[in-house]
């Protein structure tokens, strides 16, 4: 049966989709006009190039889940990076809800041994298109798809992308071994070390230290959040040569020699969760010799889950991760490997950050080569590319690539801006090269689609949504306080609160833990808030801050609408919710110039950040969105569209 | 005793090289079979064949008792204890032949590992030559001389604890001889770069580990060098585990199968 189905699939051309996170149609059009992206220009000239409607809100996990499942967030249940627990109001990661059910453990000599522990599944609902294609006999290989961790069971070959944690279980914690003072606000793990002079030759040259890895799971209660000292450690040593600017880095059996300013290859680190090596947990890490003398600073990347022995599944089928390792060598498994935290902290300069991004790009090219080598006639392939998105987030401050005559970004540093103003354009050129590789590496009849989940805008002003709600009298803190967190909120007098980048929740009675808003009065309250927010003007420029506020009933359809925020706040270009407010904090000011390196954004109204649709053949119609694209994939392979899929297939001529 | 590693390796180089180069599976089939025959011969003449046969008969007898009288707890318990005892006797009779077989088998396996378990370093890929001196000696004066086709990829690191690290890059395929010097002493280390699968030596040492890595002669006992090591990737072994694990598994599986098949024709009881 499968052979017959496969034969049927091979009878038609294959399809390859390059998913370029954050590619913006305005920037792309400019670069096409300037003749800087010849491969993309050729696609636009010979095929189709249109803006692609994104999800609401246009956040990557939301948009990619929409593309993967063909339904809007009301169907797949991913409404934001961050959701809230209605009972406690606490922010929670949208991808992995807290597992339900009680764990059973057995305690022995201080160890907490799990007998049965409820597993945290992937919160994304709906049916991924790859399952439908695979079931129809279409060979499928999907590389680095966002929002697919924890990896759901599937027989289709899928490598998890954005959202895949590092070995610590977070989205990427780097380590800096340094003998220099570092601000305590750092997002990394800063290890103060002393460079020792063991041979008493007057030259300090040796550092023996430890690198944190996986949580010490056999000493943690089920569900317990690890504290700083609850992680397993692996011994790492650095030996600086007394004469040369070189260092030997040793981890377990591995050793490498680095010059100052060099990156190591991937090195394996092993953590023992149980005595006698009974439960080894393996990770891979790269070191960067930032400074060897006179100061000592060595950066270690977040410890990635090793594809050789994954501590958690990275792919479906599970052993595909190891097959890929055998074919292309070690690769980044962390979902967002570009270390934006190190740049935000000042641990990396712009140049150092770009060098690290270069390593990720190299990795992407190897994965693409593998994807093209493995592409069979009549099959479906997908590769996700992260560079444009993250570099638009981090490099926009150096010069607005969308509106070159825009006023300088508040985070612009004249000392570095000139050297980096063109960085974002270069990343478009790099994607253009990938497109050239794709076109050259596939059978001539393969349909090639380049798409993005959203576009980009500057982010020059932070809006503290919860501070605005406080000033509007809708959110009240205990004891007359004006600043605080969600734990400081007086819920008996609070009607609305914000959690997530675009989410606003009403404190509905019977739904929220301490709700006070009568469900019957919710509509009027929503209208009041909508009118208020849509009328907010920036104090200095008078610009509109919020372009549109929509209710969940307007925005979503499907079985999970009830989990959505009551209102989705769509910011206008240049504005966005602050990180503090996203996590439920209430700040003093409502507005704040964004002086952070995270200077470009897309967490706005979907209409100001459409994505890109490029097809290598002409298409019919316009105004397509992500769900249409999903329907198109299925139709291309003759697979019936499930009833819940909301998009309409795009006709490719 | 490590001085014997070199001569023994030379013998195996002659035995393995004519067949091994270009057709490794010939050696990987032939030598487990040879190993099985050697093991059977050793077993036949070193072990007490009559006692082994008797122990096996007794075990069979007691198993029969258990099957005949399953409801009689006293007999079941007694027979089980006797089975355990006879098993211990059987194992005891195997200890001497196993001890005698251990050395030739280990020699055979380590030579196969040395020839087939490691992959040459790809051309252009950097590796680190790790030089360890005897404890207490500073590494500051360790020098390295590289041949044509090998580049020192970064300045070396010489540590206070008697280690020196040299990052090397092989620009040309071949078995390159690296020369290390410490004071008046000179030693060499072979580094295999590129080309077909062949004998690869990850480690040269003066310790007993030299028997496990016989790709090169052991370092002399009075050397100031303790070891010269180059991290080497495992050779892919198709459906078997890569590298040493695959060779071991293959060797034991095939020699066991051959042993069972040949035991009766050779008149061996085990």
PDB file of N, CA and C in Angstrom, chain A residues 22-27 30 343 350 353 388-404 406-413 417 420-425 427-428 454-460 573-574 594 596-602 604 608-609:
ATOM      1  N   UNK A  22      11.154  36.134   9.451  1.00  0.00           N
ATOM      2  CA  UNK A  22      11.319  37.588   9.518  1.00  0.00           C
ATOM      3  C   UNK A  22      11.640  38.285   8.209  1.00  0.00           C
ATOM      4  N   UNK A  23      11.605  37.580   7.084  1.00  0.00           N
ATOM      5  CA  UNK A  23      11.915  38.270   5.813  1.00  0.00           C
ATOM      6  C   UNK A  23      10.786  39.246   5.495  1.00  0.00           C
ATOM      7  N   UNK A  24      11.181  40.467   5.214  1.00  0.00           N
ATOM      8  CA  UNK A  24      10.190  41.543   5.061  1.00  0.00           C
ATOM      9  C   UNK A  24      10.034  41.913   3.585  1.00  0.00           C
ATOM     10  N   UNK A  25       8.794  42.063   3.115  1.00  0.00           N
ATOM     11  CA  UNK A  25       8.594  42.329   1.682  1.00  0.00           C
ATOM     12  C   UNK A  25       9.137  43.689   1.235  1.00  0.00           C
ATOM     13  N   UNK A  26       9.118  44.678   2.119  1.00  0.00           N
ATOM     14  CA  UNK A  26       9.592  46.013   1.716  1.00  0.00           C
ATOM     15  C   UNK A  26      11.115  45.993   1.548  1.00  0.00           C
ATOM     16  N   UNK A  27      11.792  45.392   2.523  1.00  0.00           N
ATOM     17  CA  UNK A  27      13.260  45.320   2.438  1.00  0.00           C
ATOM     18  C   UNK A  27      13.661  44.478   1.233  1.00  0.00           C
ATOM     19  N   UNK A  30      13.351  46.365  -2.007  1.00  0.00           N
ATOM     20  CA  UNK A  30      14.453  47.324  -2.197  1.00  0.00           C
ATOM     21  C   UNK A  30      15.713  46.610  -2.689  1.00  0.00           C
ATOM     22  N   UNK A 343      24.984  39.254  23.330  1.00  0.00           N
ATOM     23  CA  UNK A 343      25.107  40.601  22.746  1.00  0.00           C
ATOM     24  C   UNK A 343      24.373  41.615  23.612  1.00  0.00           C
ATOM     25  N   UNK A 350      29.405  43.650  18.795  1.00  0.00           N
ATOM     26  CA  UNK A 350      28.692  43.350  17.548  1.00  0.00           C
ATOM     27  C   UNK A 350      29.505  42.404  16.676  1.00  0.00           C
ATOM     28  N   UNK A 353      29.472  38.906  18.028  1.00  0.00           N
ATOM     29  CA  UNK A 353      28.156  38.309  17.805  1.00  0.00           C
ATOM     30  C   UNK A 353      28.018  37.854  16.350  1.00  0.00           C
ATOM     31  N   UNK A 388      17.731  36.185   9.377  1.00  0.00           N
ATOM     32  CA  UNK A 388      17.177  37.520   9.124  1.00  0.00           C
ATOM     33  C   UNK A 388      16.374  37.977  10.338  1.00  0.00           C
ATOM     34  N   UNK A 389      15.590  37.101  10.914  1.00  0.00           N
ATOM     35  CA  UNK A 389      14.776  37.479  12.071  1.00  0.00           C
ATOM     36  C   UNK A 389      15.652  37.996  13.211  1.00  0.00           C
ATOM     37  N   UNK A 390      16.612  37.194  13.604  1.00  0.00           N
ATOM     38  CA  UNK A 390      17.381  37.583  14.801  1.00  0.00           C
ATOM     39  C   UNK A 390      18.274  38.782  14.530  1.00  0.00           C
ATOM     40  N   UNK A 391      18.773  38.877  13.311  1.00  0.00           N
ATOM     41  CA  UNK A 391      19.635  40.035  13.034  1.00  0.00           C
ATOM     42  C   UNK A 391      18.810  41.304  12.880  1.00  0.00           C
ATOM     43  N   UNK A 392      17.563  41.191  12.405  1.00  0.00           N
ATOM     44  CA  UNK A 392      16.684  42.372  12.411  1.00  0.00           C
ATOM     45  C   UNK A 392      16.384  42.786  13.848  1.00  0.00           C
ATOM     46  N   UNK A 393      16.193  41.817  14.716  1.00  0.00           N
ATOM     47  CA  UNK A 393      15.986  42.163  16.131  1.00  0.00           C
ATOM     48  C   UNK A 393      17.197  42.910  16.691  1.00  0.00           C
ATOM     49  N   UNK A 394      18.396  42.405  16.371  1.00  0.00           N
ATOM     50  CA  UNK A 394      19.591  42.899  17.067  1.00  0.00           C
ATOM     51  C   UNK A 394      20.298  44.049  16.353  1.00  0.00           C
ATOM     52  N   UNK A 395      20.173  44.164  15.044  1.00  0.00           N
ATOM     53  CA  UNK A 395      21.009  45.104  14.282  1.00  0.00           C
ATOM     54  C   UNK A 395      20.236  46.312  13.738  1.00  0.00           C
ATOM     55  N   UNK A 396      18.928  46.337  13.981  1.00  0.00           N
ATOM     56  CA  UNK A 396      18.109  47.418  13.411  1.00  0.00           C
ATOM     57  C   UNK A 396      18.601  48.782  13.906  1.00  0.00           C
ATOM     58  N   UNK A 397      19.102  48.820  15.131  1.00  0.00           N
ATOM     59  CA  UNK A 397      19.543  50.076  15.757  1.00  0.00           C
ATOM     60  C   UNK A 397      20.649  50.767  14.967  1.00  0.00           C
ATOM     61  N   UNK A 398      21.397  49.998  14.172  1.00  0.00           N
ATOM     62  CA  UNK A 398      22.513  50.600  13.444  1.00  0.00           C
ATOM     63  C   UNK A 398      22.050  51.393  12.223  1.00  0.00           C
ATOM     64  N   UNK A 399      20.846  51.146  11.768  1.00  0.00           N
ATOM     65  CA  UNK A 399      20.346  51.848  10.592  1.00  0.00           C
ATOM     66  C   UNK A 399      19.102  51.141  10.102  1.00  0.00           C
ATOM     67  N   UNK A 400      18.033  51.914   9.893  1.00  0.00           N
ATOM     68  CA  UNK A 400      16.740  51.320   9.542  1.00  0.00           C
ATOM     69  C   UNK A 400      16.776  50.822   8.096  1.00  0.00           C
ATOM     70  N   UNK A 401      16.706  49.512   7.867  1.00  0.00           N
ATOM     71  CA  UNK A 401      16.804  49.003   6.499  1.00  0.00           C
ATOM     72  C   UNK A 401      15.509  49.193   5.707  1.00  0.00           C
ATOM     73  N   UNK A 402      14.450  49.581   6.429  1.00  0.00           N
ATOM     74  CA  UNK A 402      13.159  49.696   5.761  1.00  0.00           C
ATOM     75  C   UNK A 402      12.894  51.155   5.374  1.00  0.00           C
ATOM     76  N   UNK A 403      13.278  52.040   6.269  1.00  0.00           N
ATOM     77  CA  UNK A 403      13.103  53.473   6.024  1.00  0.00           C
ATOM     78  C   UNK A 403      14.451  54.144   6.271  1.00  0.00           C
ATOM     79  N   UNK A 404      15.305  54.169   5.251  1.00  0.00           N
ATOM     80  CA  UNK A 404      16.675  54.637   5.480  1.00  0.00           C
ATOM     81  C   UNK A 404      16.767  56.042   6.066  1.00  0.00           C
ATOM     82  N   UNK A 406      14.824  57.283   8.330  1.00  0.00           N
ATOM     83  CA  UNK A 406      14.145  57.328   9.644  1.00  0.00           C
ATOM     84  C   UNK A 406      15.086  57.949  10.678  1.00  0.00           C
ATOM     85  N   UNK A 407      14.512  58.585  11.717  1.00  0.00           N
ATOM     86  CA  UNK A 407      15.375  59.141  12.766  1.00  0.00           C
ATOM     87  C   UNK A 407      16.194  58.026  13.421  1.00  0.00           C
ATOM     88  N   UNK A 408      17.352  58.369  13.981  1.00  0.00           N
ATOM     89  CA  UNK A 408      18.186  57.326  14.594  1.00  0.00           C
ATOM     90  C   UNK A 408      17.438  56.592  15.701  1.00  0.00           C
ATOM     91  N   UNK A 409      17.719  55.314  15.806  1.00  0.00           N
ATOM     92  CA  UNK A 409      17.114  54.497  16.861  1.00  0.00           C
ATOM     93  C   UNK A 409      17.690  54.926  18.211  1.00  0.00           C
ATOM     94  N   UNK A 410      16.884  54.900  19.274  1.00  0.00           N
ATOM     95  CA  UNK A 410      17.414  55.309  20.592  1.00  0.00           C
ATOM     96  C   UNK A 410      18.638  54.498  21.022  1.00  0.00           C
ATOM     97  N   UNK A 411      18.775  53.288  20.513  1.00  0.00           N
ATOM     98  CA  UNK A 411      19.928  52.457  20.912  1.00  0.00           C
ATOM     99  C   UNK A 411      21.101  52.598  19.942  1.00  0.00           C
ATOM    100  N   UNK A 412      20.982  53.492  18.988  1.00  0.00           N
ATOM    101  CA  UNK A 412      22.067  53.643  17.996  1.00  0.00           C
ATOM    102  C   UNK A 412      23.320  54.194  18.676  1.00  0.00           C
ATOM    103  N   UNK A 413      24.437  53.548  18.394  1.00  0.00           N
ATOM    104  CA  UNK A 413      25.719  54.006  18.923  1.00  0.00           C
ATOM    105  C   UNK A 413      26.534  54.511  17.736  1.00  0.00           C
ATOM    106  N   UNK A 417      27.707  52.287  14.551  1.00  0.00           N
ATOM    107  CA  UNK A 417      26.602  52.215  13.590  1.00  0.00           C
ATOM    108  C   UNK A 417      27.086  52.152  12.149  1.00  0.00           C
ATOM    109  N   UNK A 420      28.139  48.804  10.900  1.00  0.00           N
ATOM    110  CA  UNK A 420      27.156  47.718  10.902  1.00  0.00           C
ATOM    111  C   UNK A 420      25.820  48.089  10.253  1.00  0.00           C
ATOM    112  N   UNK A 421      25.752  49.285   9.699  1.00  0.00           N
ATOM    113  CA  UNK A 421      24.457  49.731   9.163  1.00  0.00           C
ATOM    114  C   UNK A 421      23.940  48.811   8.063  1.00  0.00           C
ATOM    115  N   UNK A 422      24.840  48.173   7.345  1.00  0.00           N
ATOM    116  CA  UNK A 422      24.389  47.327   6.235  1.00  0.00           C
ATOM    117  C   UNK A 422      24.251  45.858   6.583  1.00  0.00           C
ATOM    118  N   UNK A 423      24.383  45.524   7.849  1.00  0.00           N
ATOM    119  CA  UNK A 423      24.383  44.099   8.235  1.00  0.00           C
ATOM    120  C   UNK A 423      23.126  43.363   7.787  1.00  0.00           C
ATOM    121  N   UNK A 424      21.991  43.984   7.997  1.00  0.00           N
ATOM    122  CA  UNK A 424      20.739  43.267   7.696  1.00  0.00           C
ATOM    123  C   UNK A 424      20.660  42.961   6.207  1.00  0.00           C
ATOM    124  N   UNK A 425      21.081  43.915   5.383  1.00  0.00           N
ATOM    125  CA  UNK A 425      21.088  43.665   3.933  1.00  0.00           C
ATOM    126  C   UNK A 425      21.986  42.463   3.607  1.00  0.00           C
ATOM    127  N   UNK A 427      22.540  39.898   5.383  1.00  0.00           N
ATOM    128  CA  UNK A 427      21.872  38.633   5.714  1.00  0.00           C
ATOM    129  C   UNK A 427      20.837  38.263   4.652  1.00  0.00           C
ATOM    130  N   UNK A 428      20.211  39.267   4.047  1.00  0.00           N
ATOM    131  CA  UNK A 428      19.333  38.974   2.906  1.00  0.00           C
ATOM    132  C   UNK A 428      20.156  38.382   1.756  1.00  0.00           C
ATOM    133  N   UNK A 454       6.560  36.460   9.027  1.00  0.00           N
ATOM    134  CA  UNK A 454       6.184  37.860   9.291  1.00  0.00           C
ATOM    135  C   UNK A 454       7.291  38.738   8.756  1.00  0.00           C
ATOM    136  N   UNK A 455       7.018  40.036   8.719  1.00  0.00           N
ATOM    137  CA  UNK A 455       8.050  40.988   8.326  1.00  0.00           C
ATOM    138  C   UNK A 455       8.649  41.667   9.550  1.00  0.00           C
ATOM    139  N   UNK A 456       9.108  42.902   9.367  1.00  0.00           N
ATOM    140  CA  UNK A 456       9.788  43.591  10.476  1.00  0.00           C
ATOM    141  C   UNK A 456       9.510  45.076  10.488  1.00  0.00           C
ATOM    142  N   UNK A 457       9.665  45.654  11.665  1.00  0.00           N
ATOM    143  CA  UNK A 457       9.546  47.099  11.859  1.00  0.00           C
ATOM    144  C   UNK A 457      10.541  47.506  12.934  1.00  0.00           C
ATOM    145  N   UNK A 458      10.843  48.795  13.019  1.00  0.00           N
ATOM    146  CA  UNK A 458      11.690  49.228  14.135  1.00  0.00           C
ATOM    147  C   UNK A 458      10.941  49.106  15.462  1.00  0.00           C
ATOM    148  N   UNK A 459      11.682  49.029  16.513  1.00  0.00           N
ATOM    149  CA  UNK A 459      11.092  49.002  17.867  1.00  0.00           C
ATOM    150  C   UNK A 459      11.818  50.095  18.654  1.00  0.00           C
ATOM    151  N   UNK A 460      11.263  51.328  18.572  1.00  0.00           N
ATOM    152  CA  UNK A 460      11.965  52.441  19.214  1.00  0.00           C
ATOM    153  C   UNK A 460      11.364  52.844  20.552  1.00  0.00           C
ATOM    154  N   UNK A 573       3.691  50.352  14.059  1.00  0.00           N
ATOM    155  CA  UNK A 573       5.119  50.245  13.759  1.00  0.00           C
ATOM    156  C   UNK A 573       5.925  51.120  14.715  1.00  0.00           C
ATOM    157  N   UNK A 574       6.958  50.548  15.263  1.00  0.00           N
ATOM    158  CA  UNK A 574       7.831  51.307  16.165  1.00  0.00           C
ATOM    159  C   UNK A 574       7.537  51.067  17.631  1.00  0.00           C
ATOM    160  N   UNK A 594      13.365  52.748  23.737  1.00  0.00           N
ATOM    161  CA  UNK A 594      13.999  51.427  23.737  1.00  0.00           C
ATOM    162  C   UNK A 594      15.493  51.583  23.461  1.00  0.00           C
ATOM    163  N   UNK A 596      17.668  49.285  24.149  1.00  0.00           N
ATOM    164  CA  UNK A 596      18.258  47.942  24.132  1.00  0.00           C
ATOM    165  C   UNK A 596      18.719  47.583  22.725  1.00  0.00           C
ATOM    166  N   UNK A 597      19.631  46.611  22.692  1.00  0.00           N
ATOM    167  CA  UNK A 597      20.109  46.168  21.383  1.00  0.00           C
ATOM    168  C   UNK A 597      19.014  45.412  20.619  1.00  0.00           C
ATOM    169  N   UNK A 598      18.052  44.900  21.342  1.00  0.00           N
ATOM    170  CA  UNK A 598      16.881  44.249  20.711  1.00  0.00           C
ATOM    171  C   UNK A 598      16.042  45.399  20.130  1.00  0.00           C
ATOM    172  N   UNK A 599      16.347  45.809  18.922  1.00  0.00           N
ATOM    173  CA  UNK A 599      15.891  47.099  18.422  1.00  0.00           C
ATOM    174  C   UNK A 599      14.941  47.037  17.235  1.00  0.00           C
ATOM    175  N   UNK A 600      14.781  45.867  16.637  1.00  0.00           N
ATOM    176  CA  UNK A 600      13.768  45.672  15.620  1.00  0.00           C
ATOM    177  C   UNK A 600      12.746  44.698  16.154  1.00  0.00           C
ATOM    178  N   UNK A 601      11.515  44.750  15.629  1.00  0.00           N
ATOM    179  CA  UNK A 601      10.504  43.865  16.206  1.00  0.00           C
ATOM    180  C   UNK A 601       9.381  43.585  15.219  1.00  0.00           C
ATOM    181  N   UNK A 602       8.517  42.663  15.612  1.00  0.00           N
ATOM    182  CA  UNK A 602       7.372  42.306  14.765  1.00  0.00           C
ATOM    183  C   UNK A 602       6.168  41.957  15.621  1.00  0.00           C
ATOM    184  N   UNK A 604       3.559  43.169  16.675  1.00  0.00           N
ATOM    185  CA  UNK A 604       2.711  44.336  16.429  1.00  0.00           C
ATOM    186  C   UNK A 604       1.402  43.901  15.795  1.00  0.00           C
ATOM    187  N   UNK A 608       1.004  45.490   9.835  1.00  0.00           N
ATOM    188  CA  UNK A 608       2.229  46.284   9.625  1.00  0.00           C
ATOM    189  C   UNK A 608       3.460  45.391   9.451  1.00  0.00           C
ATOM    190  N   UNK A 609       3.285  44.092   9.639  1.00  0.00           N
ATOM    191  CA  UNK A 609       4.440  43.187   9.469  1.00  0.00           C
ATOM    192  C   UNK A 609       4.065  41.942   8.653  1.00  0.00           C
TER     193      UNK A 609
END
